[in-house]
Short mmCIF file of C-alpha atoms in Angstrom, two decimals:
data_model
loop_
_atom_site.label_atom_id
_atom_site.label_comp_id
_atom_site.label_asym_id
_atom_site.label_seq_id
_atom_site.Cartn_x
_atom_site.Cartn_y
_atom_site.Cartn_z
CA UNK A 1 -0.10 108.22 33.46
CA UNK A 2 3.98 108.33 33.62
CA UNK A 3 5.61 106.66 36.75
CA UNK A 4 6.53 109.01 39.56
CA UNK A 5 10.33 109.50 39.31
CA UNK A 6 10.64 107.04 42.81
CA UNK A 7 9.07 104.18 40.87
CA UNK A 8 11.74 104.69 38.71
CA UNK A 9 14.46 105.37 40.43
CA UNK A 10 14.22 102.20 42.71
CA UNK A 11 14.77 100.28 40.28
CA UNK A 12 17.45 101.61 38.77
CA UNK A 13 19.47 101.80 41.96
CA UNK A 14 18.84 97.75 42.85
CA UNK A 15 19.92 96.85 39.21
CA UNK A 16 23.29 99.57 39.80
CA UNK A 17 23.40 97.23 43.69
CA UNK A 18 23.57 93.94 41.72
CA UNK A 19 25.50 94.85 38.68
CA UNK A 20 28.15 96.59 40.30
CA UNK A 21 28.86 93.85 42.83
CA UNK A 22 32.09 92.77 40.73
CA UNK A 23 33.69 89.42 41.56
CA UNK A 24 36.85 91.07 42.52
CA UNK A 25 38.38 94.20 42.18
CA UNK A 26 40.68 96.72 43.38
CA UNK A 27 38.20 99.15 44.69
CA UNK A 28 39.18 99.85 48.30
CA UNK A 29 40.13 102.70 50.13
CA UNK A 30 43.81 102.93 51.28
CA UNK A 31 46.67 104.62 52.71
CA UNK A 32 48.96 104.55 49.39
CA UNK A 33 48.55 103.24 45.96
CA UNK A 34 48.42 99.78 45.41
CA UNK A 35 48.55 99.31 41.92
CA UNK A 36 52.41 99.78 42.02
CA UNK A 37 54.88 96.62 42.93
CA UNK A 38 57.18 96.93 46.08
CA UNK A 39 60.88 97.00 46.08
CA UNK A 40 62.16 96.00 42.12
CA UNK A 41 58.60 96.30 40.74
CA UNK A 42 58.54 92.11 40.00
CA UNK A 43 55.35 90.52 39.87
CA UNK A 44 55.10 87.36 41.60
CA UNK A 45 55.72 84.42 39.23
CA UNK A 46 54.39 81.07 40.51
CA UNK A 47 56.83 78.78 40.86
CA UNK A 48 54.94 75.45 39.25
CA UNK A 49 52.04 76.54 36.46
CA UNK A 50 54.58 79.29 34.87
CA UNK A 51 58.09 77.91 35.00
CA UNK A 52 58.15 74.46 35.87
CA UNK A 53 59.83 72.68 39.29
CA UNK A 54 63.09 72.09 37.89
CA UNK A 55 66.44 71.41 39.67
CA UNK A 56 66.12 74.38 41.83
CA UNK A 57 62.86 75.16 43.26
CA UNK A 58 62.08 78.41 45.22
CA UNK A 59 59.50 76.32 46.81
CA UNK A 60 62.99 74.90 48.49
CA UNK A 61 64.90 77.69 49.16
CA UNK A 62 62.09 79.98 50.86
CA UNK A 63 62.12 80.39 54.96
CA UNK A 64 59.48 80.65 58.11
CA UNK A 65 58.93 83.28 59.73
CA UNK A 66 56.03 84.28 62.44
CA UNK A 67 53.50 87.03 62.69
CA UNK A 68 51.50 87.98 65.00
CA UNK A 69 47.75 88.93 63.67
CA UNK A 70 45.00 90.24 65.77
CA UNK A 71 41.39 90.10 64.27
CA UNK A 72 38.04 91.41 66.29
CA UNK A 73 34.24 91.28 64.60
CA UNK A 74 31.61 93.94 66.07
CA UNK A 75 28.41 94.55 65.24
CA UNK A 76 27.25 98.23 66.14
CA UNK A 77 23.50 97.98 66.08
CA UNK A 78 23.76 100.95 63.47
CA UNK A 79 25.07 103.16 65.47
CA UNK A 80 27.82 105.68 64.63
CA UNK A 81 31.06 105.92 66.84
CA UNK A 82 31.74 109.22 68.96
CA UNK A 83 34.60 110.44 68.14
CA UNK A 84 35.65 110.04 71.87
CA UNK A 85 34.98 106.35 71.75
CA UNK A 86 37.68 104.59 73.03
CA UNK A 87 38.82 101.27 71.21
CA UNK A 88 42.26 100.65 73.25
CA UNK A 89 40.12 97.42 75.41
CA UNK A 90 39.21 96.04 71.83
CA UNK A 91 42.47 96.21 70.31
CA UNK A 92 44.63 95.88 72.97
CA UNK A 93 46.82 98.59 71.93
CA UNK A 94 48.48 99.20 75.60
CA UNK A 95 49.41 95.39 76.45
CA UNK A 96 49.79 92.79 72.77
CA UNK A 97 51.95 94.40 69.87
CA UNK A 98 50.68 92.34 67.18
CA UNK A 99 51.93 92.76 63.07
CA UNK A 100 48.77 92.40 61.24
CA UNK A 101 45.16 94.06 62.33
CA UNK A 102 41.79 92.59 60.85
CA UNK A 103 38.94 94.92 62.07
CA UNK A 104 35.30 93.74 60.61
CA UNK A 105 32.29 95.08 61.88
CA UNK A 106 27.89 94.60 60.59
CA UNK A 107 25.57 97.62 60.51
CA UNK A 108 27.66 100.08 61.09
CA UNK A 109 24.81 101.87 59.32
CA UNK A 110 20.69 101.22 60.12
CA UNK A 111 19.38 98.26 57.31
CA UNK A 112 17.34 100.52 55.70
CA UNK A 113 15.92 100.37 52.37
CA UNK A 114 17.29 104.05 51.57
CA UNK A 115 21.04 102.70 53.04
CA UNK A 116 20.30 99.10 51.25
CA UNK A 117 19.46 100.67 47.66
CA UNK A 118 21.31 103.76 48.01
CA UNK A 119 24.66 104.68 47.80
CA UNK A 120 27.41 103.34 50.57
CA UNK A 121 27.41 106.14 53.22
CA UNK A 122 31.42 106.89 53.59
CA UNK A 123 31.52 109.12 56.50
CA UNK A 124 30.86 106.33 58.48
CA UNK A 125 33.75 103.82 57.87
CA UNK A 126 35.87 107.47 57.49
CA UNK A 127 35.31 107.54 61.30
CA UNK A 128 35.74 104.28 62.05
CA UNK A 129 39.11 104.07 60.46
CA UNK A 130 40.32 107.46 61.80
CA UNK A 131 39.79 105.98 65.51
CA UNK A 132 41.55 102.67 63.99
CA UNK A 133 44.64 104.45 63.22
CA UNK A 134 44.76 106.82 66.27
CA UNK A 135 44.23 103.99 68.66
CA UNK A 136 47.37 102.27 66.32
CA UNK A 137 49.59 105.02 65.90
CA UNK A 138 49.00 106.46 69.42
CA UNK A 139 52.84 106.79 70.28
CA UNK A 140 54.00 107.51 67.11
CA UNK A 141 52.75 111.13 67.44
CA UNK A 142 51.00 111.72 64.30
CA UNK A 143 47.18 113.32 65.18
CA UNK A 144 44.56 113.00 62.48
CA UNK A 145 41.36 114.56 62.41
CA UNK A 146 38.11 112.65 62.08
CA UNK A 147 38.53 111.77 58.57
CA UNK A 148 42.08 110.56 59.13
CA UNK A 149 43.75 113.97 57.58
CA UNK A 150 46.93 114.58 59.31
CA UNK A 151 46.69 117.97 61.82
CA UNK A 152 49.76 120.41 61.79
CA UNK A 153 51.50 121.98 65.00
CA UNK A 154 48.66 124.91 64.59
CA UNK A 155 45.80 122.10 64.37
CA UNK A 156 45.30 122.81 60.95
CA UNK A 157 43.94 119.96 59.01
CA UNK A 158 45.13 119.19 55.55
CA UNK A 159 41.57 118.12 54.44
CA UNK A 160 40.90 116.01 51.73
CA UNK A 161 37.81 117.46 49.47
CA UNK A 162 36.73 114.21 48.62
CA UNK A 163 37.60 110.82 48.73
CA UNK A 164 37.43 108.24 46.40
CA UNK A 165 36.88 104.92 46.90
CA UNK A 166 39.97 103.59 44.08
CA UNK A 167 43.14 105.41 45.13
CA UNK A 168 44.83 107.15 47.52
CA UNK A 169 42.81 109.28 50.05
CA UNK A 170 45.17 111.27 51.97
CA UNK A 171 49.00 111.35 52.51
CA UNK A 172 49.49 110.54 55.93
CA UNK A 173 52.84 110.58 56.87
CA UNK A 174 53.77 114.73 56.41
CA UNK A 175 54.43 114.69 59.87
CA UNK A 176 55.61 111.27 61.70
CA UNK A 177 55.90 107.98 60.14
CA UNK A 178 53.09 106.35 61.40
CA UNK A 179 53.78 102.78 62.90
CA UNK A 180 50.65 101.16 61.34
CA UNK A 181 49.08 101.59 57.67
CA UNK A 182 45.67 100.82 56.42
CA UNK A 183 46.29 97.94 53.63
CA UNK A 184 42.59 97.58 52.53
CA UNK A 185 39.15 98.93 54.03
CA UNK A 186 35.88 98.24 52.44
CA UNK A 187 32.24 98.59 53.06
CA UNK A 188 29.43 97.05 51.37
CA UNK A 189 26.12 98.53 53.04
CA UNK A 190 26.52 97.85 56.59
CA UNK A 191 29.77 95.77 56.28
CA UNK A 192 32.97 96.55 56.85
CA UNK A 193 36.24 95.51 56.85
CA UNK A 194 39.62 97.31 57.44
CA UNK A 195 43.33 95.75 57.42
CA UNK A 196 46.13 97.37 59.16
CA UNK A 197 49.68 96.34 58.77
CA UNK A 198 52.90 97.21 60.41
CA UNK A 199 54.88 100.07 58.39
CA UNK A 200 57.69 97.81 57.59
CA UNK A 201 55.84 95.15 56.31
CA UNK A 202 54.28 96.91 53.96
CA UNK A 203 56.85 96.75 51.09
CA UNK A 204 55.91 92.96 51.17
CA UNK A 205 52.26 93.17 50.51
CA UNK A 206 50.96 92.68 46.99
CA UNK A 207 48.11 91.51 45.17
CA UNK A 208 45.28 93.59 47.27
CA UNK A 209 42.16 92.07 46.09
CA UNK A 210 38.38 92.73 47.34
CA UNK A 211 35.28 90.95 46.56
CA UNK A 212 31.40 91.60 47.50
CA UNK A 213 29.00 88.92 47.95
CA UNK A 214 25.34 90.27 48.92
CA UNK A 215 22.74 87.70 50.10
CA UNK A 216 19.91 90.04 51.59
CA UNK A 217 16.87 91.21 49.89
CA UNK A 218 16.27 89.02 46.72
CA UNK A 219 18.99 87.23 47.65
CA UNK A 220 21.21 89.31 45.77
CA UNK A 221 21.31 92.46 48.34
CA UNK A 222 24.02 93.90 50.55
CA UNK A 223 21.73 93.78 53.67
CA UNK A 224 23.46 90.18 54.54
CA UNK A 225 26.41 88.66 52.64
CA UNK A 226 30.26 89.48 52.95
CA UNK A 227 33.60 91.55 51.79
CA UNK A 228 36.09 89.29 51.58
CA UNK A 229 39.86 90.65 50.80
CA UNK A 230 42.62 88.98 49.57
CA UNK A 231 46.59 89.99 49.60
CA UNK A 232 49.74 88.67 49.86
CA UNK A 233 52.27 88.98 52.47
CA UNK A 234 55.66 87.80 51.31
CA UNK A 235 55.39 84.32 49.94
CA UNK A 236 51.66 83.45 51.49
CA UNK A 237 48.30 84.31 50.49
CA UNK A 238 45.98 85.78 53.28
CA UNK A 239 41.94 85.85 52.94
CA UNK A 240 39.95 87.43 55.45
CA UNK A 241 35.72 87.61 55.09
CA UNK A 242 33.82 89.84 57.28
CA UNK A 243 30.25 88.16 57.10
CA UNK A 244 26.79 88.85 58.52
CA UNK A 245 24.67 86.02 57.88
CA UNK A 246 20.82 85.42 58.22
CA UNK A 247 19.29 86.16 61.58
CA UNK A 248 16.48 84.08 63.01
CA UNK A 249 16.00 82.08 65.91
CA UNK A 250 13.51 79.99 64.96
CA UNK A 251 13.55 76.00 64.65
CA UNK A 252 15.37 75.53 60.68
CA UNK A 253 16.97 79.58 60.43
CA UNK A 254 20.09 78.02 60.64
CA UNK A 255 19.70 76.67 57.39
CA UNK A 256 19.44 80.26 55.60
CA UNK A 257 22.82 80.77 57.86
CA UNK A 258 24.68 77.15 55.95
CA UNK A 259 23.00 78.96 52.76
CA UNK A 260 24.43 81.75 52.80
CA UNK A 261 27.77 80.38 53.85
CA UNK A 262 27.84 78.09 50.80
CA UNK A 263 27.06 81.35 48.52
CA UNK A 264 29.83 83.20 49.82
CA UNK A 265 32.11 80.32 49.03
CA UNK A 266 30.73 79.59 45.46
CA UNK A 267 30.61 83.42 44.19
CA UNK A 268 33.13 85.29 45.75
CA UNK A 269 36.16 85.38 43.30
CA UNK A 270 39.49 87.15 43.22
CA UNK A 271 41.65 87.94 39.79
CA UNK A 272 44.24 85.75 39.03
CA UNK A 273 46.58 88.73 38.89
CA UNK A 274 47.97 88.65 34.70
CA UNK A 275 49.60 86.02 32.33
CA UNK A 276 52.62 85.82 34.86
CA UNK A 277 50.40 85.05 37.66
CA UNK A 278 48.39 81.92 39.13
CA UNK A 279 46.87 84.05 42.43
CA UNK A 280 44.17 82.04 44.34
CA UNK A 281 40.82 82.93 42.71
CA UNK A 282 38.43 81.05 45.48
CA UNK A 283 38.87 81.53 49.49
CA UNK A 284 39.73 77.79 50.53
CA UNK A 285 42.29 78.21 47.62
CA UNK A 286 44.18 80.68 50.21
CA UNK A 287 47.29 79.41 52.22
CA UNK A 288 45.41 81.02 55.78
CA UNK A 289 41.85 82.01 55.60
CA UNK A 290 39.84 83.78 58.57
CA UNK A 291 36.13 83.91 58.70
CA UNK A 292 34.37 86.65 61.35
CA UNK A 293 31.30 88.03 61.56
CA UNK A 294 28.29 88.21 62.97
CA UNK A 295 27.48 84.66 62.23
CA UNK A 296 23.72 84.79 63.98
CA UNK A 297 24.04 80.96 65.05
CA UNK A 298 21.99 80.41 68.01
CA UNK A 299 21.74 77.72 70.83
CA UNK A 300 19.55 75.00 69.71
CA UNK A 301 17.90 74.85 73.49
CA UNK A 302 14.73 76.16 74.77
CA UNK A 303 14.84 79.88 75.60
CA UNK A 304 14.30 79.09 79.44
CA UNK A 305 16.96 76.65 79.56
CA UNK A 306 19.28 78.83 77.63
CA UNK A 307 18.92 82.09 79.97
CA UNK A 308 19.70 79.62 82.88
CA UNK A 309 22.47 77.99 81.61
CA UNK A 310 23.72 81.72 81.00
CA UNK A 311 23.44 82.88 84.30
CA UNK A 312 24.76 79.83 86.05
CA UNK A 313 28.03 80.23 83.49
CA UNK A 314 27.47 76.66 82.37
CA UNK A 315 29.24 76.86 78.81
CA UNK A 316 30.42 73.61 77.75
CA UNK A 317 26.55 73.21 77.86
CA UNK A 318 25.69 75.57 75.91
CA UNK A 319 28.30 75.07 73.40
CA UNK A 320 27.03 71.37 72.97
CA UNK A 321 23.81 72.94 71.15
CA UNK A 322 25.54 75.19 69.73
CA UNK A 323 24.42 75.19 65.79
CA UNK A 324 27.85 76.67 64.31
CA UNK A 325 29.61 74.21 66.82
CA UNK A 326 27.49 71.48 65.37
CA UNK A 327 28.37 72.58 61.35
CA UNK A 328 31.99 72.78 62.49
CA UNK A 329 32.16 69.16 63.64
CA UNK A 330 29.71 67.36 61.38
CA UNK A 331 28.53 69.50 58.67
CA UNK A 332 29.11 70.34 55.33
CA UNK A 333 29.73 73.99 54.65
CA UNK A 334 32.56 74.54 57.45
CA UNK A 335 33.91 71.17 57.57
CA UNK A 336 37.88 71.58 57.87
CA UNK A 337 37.00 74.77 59.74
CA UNK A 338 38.66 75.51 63.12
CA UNK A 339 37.46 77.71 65.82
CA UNK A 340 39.08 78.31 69.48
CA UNK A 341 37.52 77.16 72.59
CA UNK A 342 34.92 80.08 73.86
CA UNK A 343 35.05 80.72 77.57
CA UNK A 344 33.06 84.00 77.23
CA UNK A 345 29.46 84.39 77.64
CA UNK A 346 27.15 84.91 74.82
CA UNK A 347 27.89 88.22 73.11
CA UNK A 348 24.11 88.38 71.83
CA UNK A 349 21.84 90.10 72.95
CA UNK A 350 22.04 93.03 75.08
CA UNK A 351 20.03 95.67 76.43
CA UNK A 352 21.40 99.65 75.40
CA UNK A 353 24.25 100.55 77.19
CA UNK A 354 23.29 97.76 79.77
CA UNK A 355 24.72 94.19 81.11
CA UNK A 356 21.20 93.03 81.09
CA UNK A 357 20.51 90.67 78.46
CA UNK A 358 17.67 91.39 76.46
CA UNK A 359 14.42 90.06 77.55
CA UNK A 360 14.97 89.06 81.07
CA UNK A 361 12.86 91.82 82.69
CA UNK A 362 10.29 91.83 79.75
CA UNK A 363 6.75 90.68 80.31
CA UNK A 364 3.20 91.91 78.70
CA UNK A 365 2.45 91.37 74.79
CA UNK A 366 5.52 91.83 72.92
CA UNK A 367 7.16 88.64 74.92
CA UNK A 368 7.70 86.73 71.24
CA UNK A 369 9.87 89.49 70.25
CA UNK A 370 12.32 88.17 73.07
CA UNK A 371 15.96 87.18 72.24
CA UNK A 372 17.59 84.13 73.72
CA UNK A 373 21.35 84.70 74.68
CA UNK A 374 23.62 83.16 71.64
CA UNK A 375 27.27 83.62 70.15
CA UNK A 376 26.46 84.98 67.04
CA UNK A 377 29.95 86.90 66.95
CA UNK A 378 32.25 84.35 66.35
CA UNK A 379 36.15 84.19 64.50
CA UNK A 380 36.70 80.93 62.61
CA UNK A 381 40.33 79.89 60.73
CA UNK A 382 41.42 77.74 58.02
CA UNK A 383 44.38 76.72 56.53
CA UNK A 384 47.82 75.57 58.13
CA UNK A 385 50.17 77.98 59.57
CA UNK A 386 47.92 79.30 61.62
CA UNK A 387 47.24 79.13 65.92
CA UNK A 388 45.27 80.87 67.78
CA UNK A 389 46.60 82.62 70.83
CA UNK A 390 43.36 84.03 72.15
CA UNK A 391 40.20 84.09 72.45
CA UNK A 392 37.93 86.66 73.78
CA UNK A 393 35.16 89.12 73.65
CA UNK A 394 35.07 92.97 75.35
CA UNK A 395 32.46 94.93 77.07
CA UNK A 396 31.99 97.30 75.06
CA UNK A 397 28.14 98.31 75.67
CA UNK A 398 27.77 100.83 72.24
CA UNK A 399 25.62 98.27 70.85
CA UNK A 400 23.63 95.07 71.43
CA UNK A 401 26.48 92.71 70.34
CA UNK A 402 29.51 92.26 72.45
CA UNK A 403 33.01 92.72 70.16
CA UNK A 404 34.82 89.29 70.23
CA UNK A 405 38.65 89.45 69.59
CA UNK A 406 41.37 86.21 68.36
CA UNK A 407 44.89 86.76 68.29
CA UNK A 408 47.05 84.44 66.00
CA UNK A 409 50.37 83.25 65.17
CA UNK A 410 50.72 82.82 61.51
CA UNK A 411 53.57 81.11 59.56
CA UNK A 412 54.39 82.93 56.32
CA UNK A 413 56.38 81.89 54.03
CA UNK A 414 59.71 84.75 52.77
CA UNK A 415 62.59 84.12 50.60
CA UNK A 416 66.11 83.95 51.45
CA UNK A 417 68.56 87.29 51.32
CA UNK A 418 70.45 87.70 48.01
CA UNK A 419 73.62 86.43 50.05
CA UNK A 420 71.75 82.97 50.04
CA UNK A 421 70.23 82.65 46.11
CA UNK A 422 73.79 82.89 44.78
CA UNK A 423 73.46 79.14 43.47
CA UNK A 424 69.58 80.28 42.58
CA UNK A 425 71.38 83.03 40.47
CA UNK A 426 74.00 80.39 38.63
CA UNK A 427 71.05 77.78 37.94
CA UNK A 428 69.06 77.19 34.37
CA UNK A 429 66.01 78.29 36.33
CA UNK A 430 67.31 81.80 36.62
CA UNK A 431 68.03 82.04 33.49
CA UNK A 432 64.73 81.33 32.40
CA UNK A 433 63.28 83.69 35.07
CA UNK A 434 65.02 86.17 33.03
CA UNK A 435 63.28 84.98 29.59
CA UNK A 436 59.95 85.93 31.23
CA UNK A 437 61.44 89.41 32.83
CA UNK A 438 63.80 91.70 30.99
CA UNK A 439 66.53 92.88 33.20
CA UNK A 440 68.21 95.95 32.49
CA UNK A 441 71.45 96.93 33.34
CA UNK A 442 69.91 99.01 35.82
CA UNK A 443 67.53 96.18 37.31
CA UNK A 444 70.78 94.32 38.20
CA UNK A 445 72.30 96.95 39.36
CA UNK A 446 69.51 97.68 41.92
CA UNK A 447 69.57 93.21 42.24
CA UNK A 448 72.95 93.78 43.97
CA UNK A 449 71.76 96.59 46.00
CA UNK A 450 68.90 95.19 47.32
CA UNK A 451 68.94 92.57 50.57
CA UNK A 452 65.40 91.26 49.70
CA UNK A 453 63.45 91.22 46.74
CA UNK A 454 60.30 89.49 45.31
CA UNK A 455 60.55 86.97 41.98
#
């Protein structure tokens, strides 16, 4: 007898899941279209594996400077945003201008085997960015609708019919300039991750990268993993990994959790970026990394104990059995790993739309499916260059996790103005810069013109 066309189909879709899980790619939504250089249109050269360190190293003329970078991790229980839910307590909008915006967030669609093996459900992270960018661009005086198409004087959308995932999904700026601009947003299943930068900084960003790394169902699936994205901001490489690791509670879970961790590390890979280019291909090969997520590590205490440690407020406590604490300080995977001191309670888990943590009213025969309180939303950094201002979750009841929020000073590296590479532009190393690169007469022209530029 022939198989019914859902034996077959299943199949087909978890081999398309797997095969299409590329190491790295540049298969992202975003505002404008990245596979163009800024400014002159130079790629990056790096400084050492292409042209040598001779008597005049870039590496020696570049300069500091500080931005500011907020990053949050949520995880929505599955649930879909209103499009009247307001996001200005989560990013801050009204009191912390900050230069760089990392939003990640886990389930924002139900784990289902049809959302697992299917196809990625857009609409979703469509709404989630369009409340990104209003709650961004809310006094520049742009409107979008809910699929972030800009709305005319006579509310009038200027509707996309579709949009793909590679390329440019709307033009955004016909009416106002809008302060902030989506860089990269991707979604694997119920992960996603969306970058925001500042309007002027974008001109400096190259080198948008994303890479999938599912570690669900068979090990392979997008049910648990991460989307890690990788770009470069002047001079210095940024990677940031949204992650949802195993759950589990029980006595050894937090094993699956280093697991997993250790296969995100191993097999997520960027592109190098061409024969001109040496681009990190692995995360800890970034100048600043930052890990969020929903990490599910629990508090290695009894559930009693936990629950009234958690109502008394007792946190350093807590913290001591805390298992990612523990892997931070002694273990293997996140060795080198940094995270800020918590002074929050637990974000994990809650009652809908309550304050009530789950379980503490429960009694009768479903008592094993209780949840002890944890911090399994957590924001982790590595790398130097980078300090963390704060620390924080909001209160936020949509779901049963609590958003937690880090705000960061990072050092980036930027070369000098043309007014200070004059002795660059008389040195042997120039000259060979212009082996690799033929410069037209209009190139220099535009050289001259230009107060910054990228080599």
């Amino acid at each position: 007898m022939p198989p019914k066309q859902g034996e077959v189909m299943w199949p087909r879709l978890v081999a398309s899941k797997i095969l299409n899980k590329r190491l790295g790619s540049s298969n992202f939504v975003a505002d404008y279209s990245t596979n163009l250089e800024p400014l002159l249109g130079f790629t990056t050269i790096d400084d050492h594996s292409t042209l040598g360190s001779k008597t005049n190293n870039l590496d020696d003329l570049k300069e500091t400077q500080k931005y500011k970078i907020f990053a949050s991790t949520w995880n929505v229980g599955g649930l879909a945003p209103d499009k009247d839910l307001n996001i200005d307590d989560l990013l801050e909008t009204s009191g912390t201008n900050c230069d760089i915006y990392v939003l990640g967030f886990q389930e924002i669609v139900p784990l289902k085997a049809s959302n697992v093996l299917g196809s990625e459900n857009r609409k979703i992270s469509m709404k989630w960015n369009s409340l990104i960018r209003e709650a961004l661009n809310k006094r520049t005086g742009g409107r979008t609708d809910m699929v972030g198409n800009n709305i005319d004087e006579n509310n009038n959308s200027n509707k996309n019919n579709e949009v793909e995932e590679m390329g440019n999904p709307a033009q955004y700026n016909k009416i106002a300039p809008q302060d902030f601009q989506c860089i990269i947003s991707k979604q694997m299943v119920g992960i996603l991750i969306s970058v925001w930068v500042r309007r002027h900084l974008r001109p400096f960003v190259q080198h948008q990268s994303v890479s999938c790394v599912g570690c669900g169902i068979i090990g392979c699936l997008g049910n648990k993993g991460s989307v890690s994205v990788r770009f470069q901001l002047h001079e210095t490489s940024f990677c940031f990994v949204c992650s949802h690791l195993a759950s589990g509670g029980r006595e050894g879970d937090e094993k699956l959790r280093n697991s997993n961790v250790s296969e995100i590390f191993s097999r997520t890979s960027f592109p190098r970026g061409g024969p001109l280019l040496d681009l990190p291909k692995k995360i800890l090969h970034h100048d600043l990394v930052i890990l969020l997520g929903d990490l599910n590590y629990r508090i290695a205490l009894p559930e009693e104990t936990t629950r009234l440690l958690v109502e008394s407020k007792h946190w350093d406590s807590l913290l001591e059995n805390d298992q990612l604490r523990t892997e931070l300080m002694s273990g293997s995977m996140l060795r080198g790993w940094h995270e800020g001191t918590i002074r929050f309670a637990p974000t994990y888990k809650y009652c809908p739309n309550s304050d009530v943590y789950y379980g503490c009213f429960y009694h009768g025969k479903g008592a094993q499916k209780r949840r002890a309180p944890a911090w399994c939303d957590r924001i982790i950094w590595y790398g130097k260059g980078l300090k963390q201002l704060q620390y924080t979750r909001s209160e936020s009841m949509l779901s049963d996790h609590r958003p937690v929020k880090a705000m960061f000073s990072a050092e980036v590296k930027v070369l000098p103005t043309l007014k200070n590479l004059h002795s660059l532009f008389l040195s042997e190393r120039f000259e060979q810069l212009k082996s690799h690169i033929q410069v037209s007469s209009t190139d220099e022209l535009l050289c001259k013109t230009q107060t910054s530029f990228r080599l």
